[in-house]
Amino acid sequence: MPHDVELGSESLTGVWQGRYTYGSGQGCAFVATLMEIGSFLSGTTHELDEAAGTGEELFAMVEGARRGRTVTFTKTYDGSGGWDHAVRYEGKLSGDGTEIEGRWSIGDAASGSFLMLRSGGKAATVARRAVERV
């Protein structure tokens, strides 16, 4: 039987593999490295510019928060590849703490869905719990 994490004890700190999609069905993969301290969330992302098709690497800073299973953050591009706008993300953390799924938006200009999976996922959680028992 799956065990739901106690949301106060499962930190979002770590590396997450993600994908966001546009309304047209196009999407882009990204990697987020997050650090959670208390309910505050910070970190970075990097991705390839699949939207423009240049393959150029894009970097961004992340700042946000988690309240229970709700995760919100703003990703602000650093100007690489000519991207310097901010994107708002709001999602729900899965019961086992390995997925965040939700919606992203750039004001009223654009929006879509996203999914983030914790690197190592359930295998890492099981391994950590086994070590904690020793």
Coordinates of C-alpha atoms in Angstrom, one line a residue:
M1 CA 0.0 0.0 0.0
P2 CA 1.5 3.4 -0.9
H3 CA 2.5 5.7 1.9
D4 CA 1.6 9.4 1.7
V5 CA 4.3 11.7 2.9
E6 CA 3.7 14.0 5.8
L7 CA 3.8 17.2 3.9
G8 CA 5.8 19.0 6.6
S9 CA 8.6 16.4 6.5
E10 CA 9.1 15.9 2.7
S11 CA 11.3 18.7 1.4
L12 CA 11.1 19.8 -2.2
T13 CA 14.9 20.3 -2.1
G14 CA 16.5 18.4 -5.0
V15 CA 16.7 18.1 -8.8
W16 CA 13.4 17.9 -10.7
Q17 CA 12.9 16.9 -14.4
G18 CA 10.0 18.9 -15.9
R19 CA 8.1 19.6 -19.0
Y20 CA 5.8 22.5 -19.8
T21 CA 3.3 22.6 -22.7
Y22 CA 1.6 25.3 -24.6
G23 CA -2.1 25.2 -25.7
S24 CA -1.0 24.1 -29.1
G25 CA 0.5 20.9 -27.6
Q26 CA 4.1 22.0 -28.2
G27 CA 6.3 21.7 -25.1
C28 CA 9.7 22.1 -23.7
A29 CA 11.7 20.0 -21.2
F30 CA 13.5 21.7 -18.3
V31 CA 15.6 20.8 -15.2
A32 CA 14.8 22.6 -11.9
T33 CA 17.2 22.5 -9.0
L34 CA 15.1 23.6 -5.9
M35 CA 15.9 24.4 -2.3
E36 CA 13.1 24.5 0.3
I37 CA 13.7 26.3 3.6
G38 CA 10.6 26.4 5.8
S39 CA 7.8 27.2 3.3
F40 CA 10.1 29.3 1.0
L41 CA 11.3 27.9 -2.3
S42 CA 14.2 29.1 -4.4
G43 CA 16.4 27.7 -7.1
T44 CA 17.3 27.6 -10.8
T45 CA 16.2 26.1 -14.1
H46 CA 17.8 25.4 -17.4
E47 CA 16.3 24.3 -20.7
L48 CA 16.9 24.3 -24.4
D49 CA 15.1 26.9 -26.5
E50 CA 12.7 24.5 -28.2
A51 CA 10.1 27.2 -28.8
A52 CA 12.3 29.2 -31.2
G53 CA 14.1 26.1 -32.4
T54 CA 17.5 27.5 -31.7
G55 CA 18.6 24.9 -29.2
E56 CA 20.2 27.7 -27.2
E57 CA 20.4 27.0 -23.4
L58 CA 18.2 29.2 -21.3
F59 CA 18.6 29.9 -17.6
A60 CA 16.2 31.2 -14.9
M61 CA 15.9 31.9 -11.2
V62 CA 13.0 30.5 -9.2
E63 CA 11.4 32.0 -6.1
G64 CA 8.2 30.8 -4.5
A65 CA 6.5 28.9 -1.6
R66 CA 4.7 25.7 -0.6
R67 CA 1.6 25.6 1.5
G68 CA 0.5 22.0 2.1
R69 CA 0.4 20.4 -1.3
T70 CA 0.1 23.7 -3.2
V71 CA 3.4 24.8 -4.8
T72 CA 3.7 28.3 -6.4
F73 CA 6.7 29.9 -7.9
T74 CA 7.9 32.5 -10.4
K75 CA 10.6 31.6 -12.9
T76 CA 12.4 34.6 -14.2
Y77 CA 14.7 34.2 -17.2
D78 CA 18.2 35.8 -16.9
G79 CA 18.4 37.2 -20.4
S80 CA 20.1 34.2 -22.0
G81 CA 18.8 33.5 -25.5
G82 CA 17.1 36.9 -25.3
W83 CA 14.5 35.6 -22.8
D84 CA 14.1 37.9 -19.7
H85 CA 10.4 37.6 -18.8
A86 CA 8.8 36.0 -15.8
V87 CA 6.5 32.9 -15.7
R88 CA 4.1 32.1 -12.9
Y89 CA 3.7 28.4 -11.9
E90 CA 1.0 26.9 -9.6
G91 CA 0.8 23.2 -9.0
K92 CA -0.1 20.4 -6.6
L93 CA 2.4 18.1 -5.0
S94 CA 1.5 14.4 -5.2
G95 CA 0.8 12.4 -2.1
D96 CA 4.2 10.6 -2.3
G97 CA 6.1 13.9 -2.9
T98 CA 7.6 12.9 -6.3
E99 CA 5.4 15.0 -8.7
I100 CA 4.2 18.5 -9.1
E101 CA 1.5 19.1 -11.7
G102 CA -0.3 22.3 -12.6
R103 CA -0.5 25.4 -14.8
W104 CA 1.9 28.1 -15.8
S105 CA 1.1 31.6 -17.2
I106 CA 2.7 34.7 -18.5
G107 CA 0.1 37.3 -17.4
D108 CA -2.7 37.1 -19.9
A109 CA -0.4 36.6 -22.8
A110 CA 0.1 32.8 -22.6
S111 CA -0.5 29.7 -20.4
G112 CA -0.3 26.0 -20.4
S113 CA 0.3 23.0 -18.2
F114 CA 3.5 21.6 -16.6
L115 CA 4.6 18.4 -14.8
M116 CA 7.8 18.0 -12.7
L117 CA 9.2 14.7 -11.5
R118 CA 11.7 14.4 -8.7
S119 CA 14.9 12.9 -10.0
G120 CA 15.3 9.4 -8.4
G121 CA 11.6 9.5 -7.6
K122 CA 10.2 6.6 -5.6
A123 CA 13.4 4.6 -5.7
A124 CA 15.3 7.4 -3.9
T125 CA 12.5 7.8 -1.3
V126 CA 12.5 4.0 -0.6
A127 CA 16.4 4.0 -0.3
R128 CA 16.3 7.0 2.1
R129 CA 13.7 5.3 4.3
A130 CA 15.8 2.1 4.4
V131 CA 18.9 4.0 5.5
E132 CA 16.9 5.9 8.2
R133 CA 15.8 2.6 9.7
V134 CA 19.4 1.4 10.2

